Amino acid sequence: MVESIVTVVLEVAKCLGPPTERQLSYVRNYRSNFENLKTELEKLKDDAASMQHGVDEAKRKGEEIEKNVEKWLASVNNIIPEAEKFTGDADKANKRCFMGLCPNLKTRHQLSKEAVRQFEAIVKLREAGRFDRISYRKALEDIRLISNKDYEAFESRISTLNNALRALQDPDVNMVGIYGMGGIGKTTLAKEVAIQFKRDQLFDQVIFVEVPQIPDIRKIQGEIADKLGLIFFEETESGRARSLYNRLKDEKKILVILDNVWESVDLQDVGIPHGDNHKGCKILMTARSEDILSGKMDCRHNFSVGVLRKDEAWSLFKKMAGESINSSEFKWVATDVANECAGLPVSIVTVARALRNKRLFEWKDALGQLRRPSSTNFKDIQPAAYSAIELSYNKLEGEELKKIFLLIGYTYISSINDVLMYGMGLGLFQGINRMEEARARVYTLVYKLKASCMLLEHGSKNEHWFSMHDVVRDVAIAIATREQNVLTMRYELVNSREWLDEGALKFYTSIVLHDSKMNVLLPEVLECPQLQLLSLWTEKSSLITLPDNFFRKLTQVRVLDLTCMHLSLLPSSLGLLTNLRTLCLYCSELQDIAVIGELKNLEILCLRGSYIEQLPVEIGQLTRLRSLDLRDCDRLQVIPPNLLSKLSHLEELYIRSFNKWEVEVEAAGIKNASLEELKRLPNLTTLELCIPDANTLPKGLFFEKLERYRICIGRWCWEDPSPTCSRTFRLLLGTDNCISFKSGHIVQLQRIEDLCLSGLPDQDIIELVNNKLGSYSSQLKHLWVEGCQAPSPKESKV
């Protein structure tokens, strides 16, 4: 009856003209207007959720969100609550008058009209939400230029700083140089120039690049491109140079700082416009020699950095050594020690830190050593600098710490993993038998070396990496050469053939050769009866042929590192290295490596980043193997069955790039290894593993004794987790997965720090929140849960 009354009223309205009919149509279409609004509102919610997912993913990648996208989401977040509240009040239109015989037409008209207005607003907002892109890759900020805590505004530095600042602002000057001996503070001063220009906004862009000792054009191009947010699509250096050149030309005023230039760098080859090609592009360089700047780089405006004045040196020394040296008992000897550092900042810092909180007799002993320089003819370093750094070395606590310092110095290694592999192979960690204990020891030793300023924090701030000041490294190499008969040669020095002197070869305990042309220098048989460490590094592009008898007389070698080498066949004499404990074939081109199976005492095998397609069954003979690293072996297709399970002493397994578990390999005529084999490794405490298909995961694979792990299940794009996390678990379930979380899939994993879950059924999320999360929360640093799904009717438990 109610609808009949409304119909009659509308028929009368037609007779009154279009305006009246249009207004009353809001009453007639009341229900449909509300239904349309609700439908469009749900669509908007879906659009907003999808957009938010895209925004969240972009932020995880470190990308910036477009402003119009942020404004759109803000508008959506305003209109959705408003529309939801409005539709909730729709029951007001159902109020009736005349004892229920007549609907409240006035209320219906108002609400229906508002529903149409909101419907049109939502339609318009959805149309506006069709963006070509939602984010963009921002240029990376150079963390080295955020602050310069090492800079002290000493008067002896101010003139050089001001001269460089003025020259770089001169329109007729396009290139400026700063030079001085190693450890004098050139880099620190160059950073201060950059920070002041950034602060005063005198340049649109300031780019800081550390130049490799042997200029690497691609690396320099890459560093500049990273700061500019430029992505190269060209493969050749010349193509990248053109792209970089055009990008730099777009900057009206830009400063490029090339730090630590050792050799001539062709700016045109890099793609850096300067001079008449781009008046707004200024270049600042640092080098140890004025000849490099003026002779090789044709830089006419060069400024020297000298040692600190006596009062400045004392001020810095007091800051590093502590206030205790101001007492009358210490001040006289401390003053003399500071004077012996000869104003060289690196000497002052290392010596003062070494003597911090030491007793008076130790200070007196230090003074005596500083007054007896132990090195002559030391290239690029004053005797005072050498003796100062050597003193810091002598003050290191224990022989173990000293050996690690020298090892890092003469091998050029810069990561915790490398120190662990080399140190374990050489037997440097006395009383330690487990890999995890050794790793903790390495972290401790590296921390001590950083605290004593013998090592530096890595630019990435990642605790797994570190660096060493070049002057400190020179001293380390000199000490190792004298005390341990170590030979370290790089680049053109290798080609001198001095290292092939038969008389000297008999006494070397370590040989480190880094060169791209060493294949023309290798002897048929390397006769080094005392050699314990051999490291040969070359470029991937170089084809190296190791003579078949090359290793025949290296019976004492314990560590062998062949990095970035193209080895179609390993020499048969490799199998004679019965004392070998560590073998590293990092980033090498490998084919037949079956001979490795003869190394019965091998404990660490690193094939990381190598181009290898199949692990030979002979690897299963390495029953003493403790660590196997197969990370980034993207070409690896075959791991024979029952190979891994034979490595019963294995403590560390890194195998995150292999994704063909139990797959039939026709070319090899075998079926790949099964994940079940990992359950037969009783000593495993470290595991990095990627399992693309969650349905292949066997029950009970992960056990409580894993101390370090990075486990990825499902088709995740592998990303290195936070450097602060050593226990990461990521689970991505698709719609076709038939596993459940709640039965203990990760319950056995202890102390999870980084937990990412996606695609879990709702009941698993409830189980996680109510019963499991509490057991992880004490160690959990990152938690990410998304994309829940309804339970599968085929659900099974893992």
JSON list of C-alpha atoms in Angstrom, two decimals, residues 346-347 350-351 354 366 368-376 378 381-396 402 405-406 454 471-472 474-476 478-480 482-483:
[
{"chain": "A", "resi": 346, "resn": "VAL", "atom": "CA", "xyz": [96.22, 8.77, 11.61]},
{"chain": "A", "resi": 347, "resn": "SER", "atom": "CA", "xyz": [99.25, 8.35, 13.86]},
{"chain": "A", "resi": 350, "resn": "THR", "atom": "CA", "xyz": [95.91, 5.13, 16.57]},
{"chain": "A", "resi": 351, "resn": "VAL", "atom": "CA", "xyz": [98.62, 5.77, 19.19]},
{"chain": "A", "resi": 354, "resn": "ALA", "atom": "CA", "xyz": [96.25, 2.28, 21.97]},
{"chain": "A", "resi": 366, "resn": "ALA", "atom": "CA", "xyz": [105.68, 3.44, 24.08]},
{"chain": "A", "resi": 368, "resn": "GLY", "atom": "CA", "xyz": [110.95, 4.59, 23.73]},
{"chain": "A", "resi": 369, "resn": "GLN", "atom": "CA", "xyz": [109.58, 2.59, 20.80]},
{"chain": "A", "resi": 370, "resn": "LEU", "atom": "CA", "xyz": [108.39, 5.71, 18.98]},
{"chain": "A", "resi": 371, "resn": "ARG", "atom": "CA", "xyz": [111.88, 7.17, 19.25]},
{"chain": "A", "resi": 372, "resn": "ARG", "atom": "CA", "xyz": [113.33, 4.09, 17.54]},
{"chain": "A", "resi": 373, "resn": "PRO", "atom": "CA", "xyz": [111.72, 3.96, 14.08]},
{"chain": "A", "resi": 374, "resn": "SER", "atom": "CA", "xyz": [111.82, 0.34, 12.89]},
{"chain": "A", "resi": 375, "resn": "SER", "atom": "CA", "xyz": [111.38, 0.95, 9.18]},
{"chain": "A", "resi": 376, "resn": "THR", "atom": "CA", "xyz": [113.39, 2.76, 6.57]},
{"chain": "A", "resi": 378, "resn": "PHE", "atom": "CA", "xyz": [108.88, 2.99, 3.64]},
{"chain": "A", "resi": 381, "resn": "ILE", "atom": "CA", "xyz": [104.80, 7.02, 4.90]},
{"chain": "A", "resi": 382, "resn": "GLN", "atom": "CA", "xyz": [107.04, 9.04, 7.23]},
{"chain": "A", "resi": 383, "resn": "PRO", "atom": "CA", "xyz": [109.02, 6.94, 9.70]},
{"chain": "A", "resi": 384, "resn": "ALA", "atom": "CA", "xyz": [107.07, 8.56, 12.53]},
{"chain": "A", "resi": 385, "resn": "ALA", "atom": "CA", "xyz": [103.79, 7.43, 10.97]},
{"chain": "A", "resi": 386, "resn": "TYR", "atom": "CA", "xyz": [105.05, 3.89, 10.50]},
{"chain": "A", "resi": 387, "resn": "SER", "atom": "CA", "xyz": [106.40, 3.58, 14.03]},
{"chain": "A", "resi": 388, "resn": "ALA", "atom": "CA", "xyz": [103.18, 5.04, 15.43]},
{"chain": "A", "resi": 389, "resn": "ILE", "atom": "CA", "xyz": [100.98, 2.49, 13.68]},
{"chain": "A", "resi": 390, "resn": "GLU", "atom": "CA", "xyz": [103.39, -0.31, 14.47]},
{"chain": "A", "resi": 391, "resn": "LEU", "atom": "CA", "xyz": [103.14, 0.66, 18.10]},
{"chain": "A", "resi": 392, "resn": "SER", "atom": "CA", "xyz": [99.37, 0.32, 17.92]},
{"chain": "A", "resi": 393, "resn": "TYR", "atom": "CA", "xyz": [99.91, -3.14, 16.47]},
{"chain": "A", "resi": 394, "resn": "ASN", "atom": "CA", "xyz": [102.30, -4.05, 19.28]},
{"chain": "A", "resi": 395, "resn": "LYS", "atom": "CA", "xyz": [99.70, -2.91, 21.81]},
{"chain": "A", "resi": 396, "resn": "LEU", "atom": "CA", "xyz": [97.04, -5.26, 20.48]},
{"chain": "A", "resi": 402, "resn": "LYS", "atom": "CA", "xyz": [97.68, -9.49, 15.97]},
{"chain": "A", "resi": 405, "resn": "PHE", "atom": "CA", "xyz": [95.03, -7.84, 11.97]},
{"chain": "A", "resi": 406, "resn": "LEU", "atom": "CA", "xyz": [97.94, -8.83, 9.74]},
{"chain": "A", "resi": 454, "resn": "MET", "atom": "CA", "xyz": [93.06, -0.37, 13.32]},
{"chain": "A", "resi": 471, "resn": "VAL", "atom": "CA", "xyz": [98.23, 3.73, 5.55]},
{"chain": "A", "resi": 472, "resn": "VAL", "atom": "CA", "xyz": [97.44, 1.23, 8.27]},
{"chain": "A", "resi": 474, "resn": "ASP", "atom": "CA", "xyz": [100.74, -0.52, 4.32]},
{"chain": "A", "resi": 475, "resn": "VAL", "atom": "CA", "xyz": [102.12, -0.93, 7.81]},
{"chain": "A", "resi": 476, "resn": "ALA", "atom": "CA", "xyz": [100.35, -4.28, 8.27]},
{"chain": "A", "resi": 478, "resn": "ALA", "atom": "CA", "xyz": [105.31, -4.38, 6.04]},
{"chain": "A", "resi": 479, "resn": "ILE", "atom": "CA", "xyz": [105.05, -6.12, 9.42]},
{"chain": "A", "resi": 480, "resn": "ALA", "atom": "CA", "xyz": [103.69, -9.35, 7.91]},
{"chain": "A", "resi": 482, "resn": "ARG", "atom": "CA", "xyz": [109.08, -8.98, 8.00]},
{"chain": "A", "resi": 483, "resn": "GLU", "atom": "CA", "xyz": [107.62, -11.32, 10.63]}
]
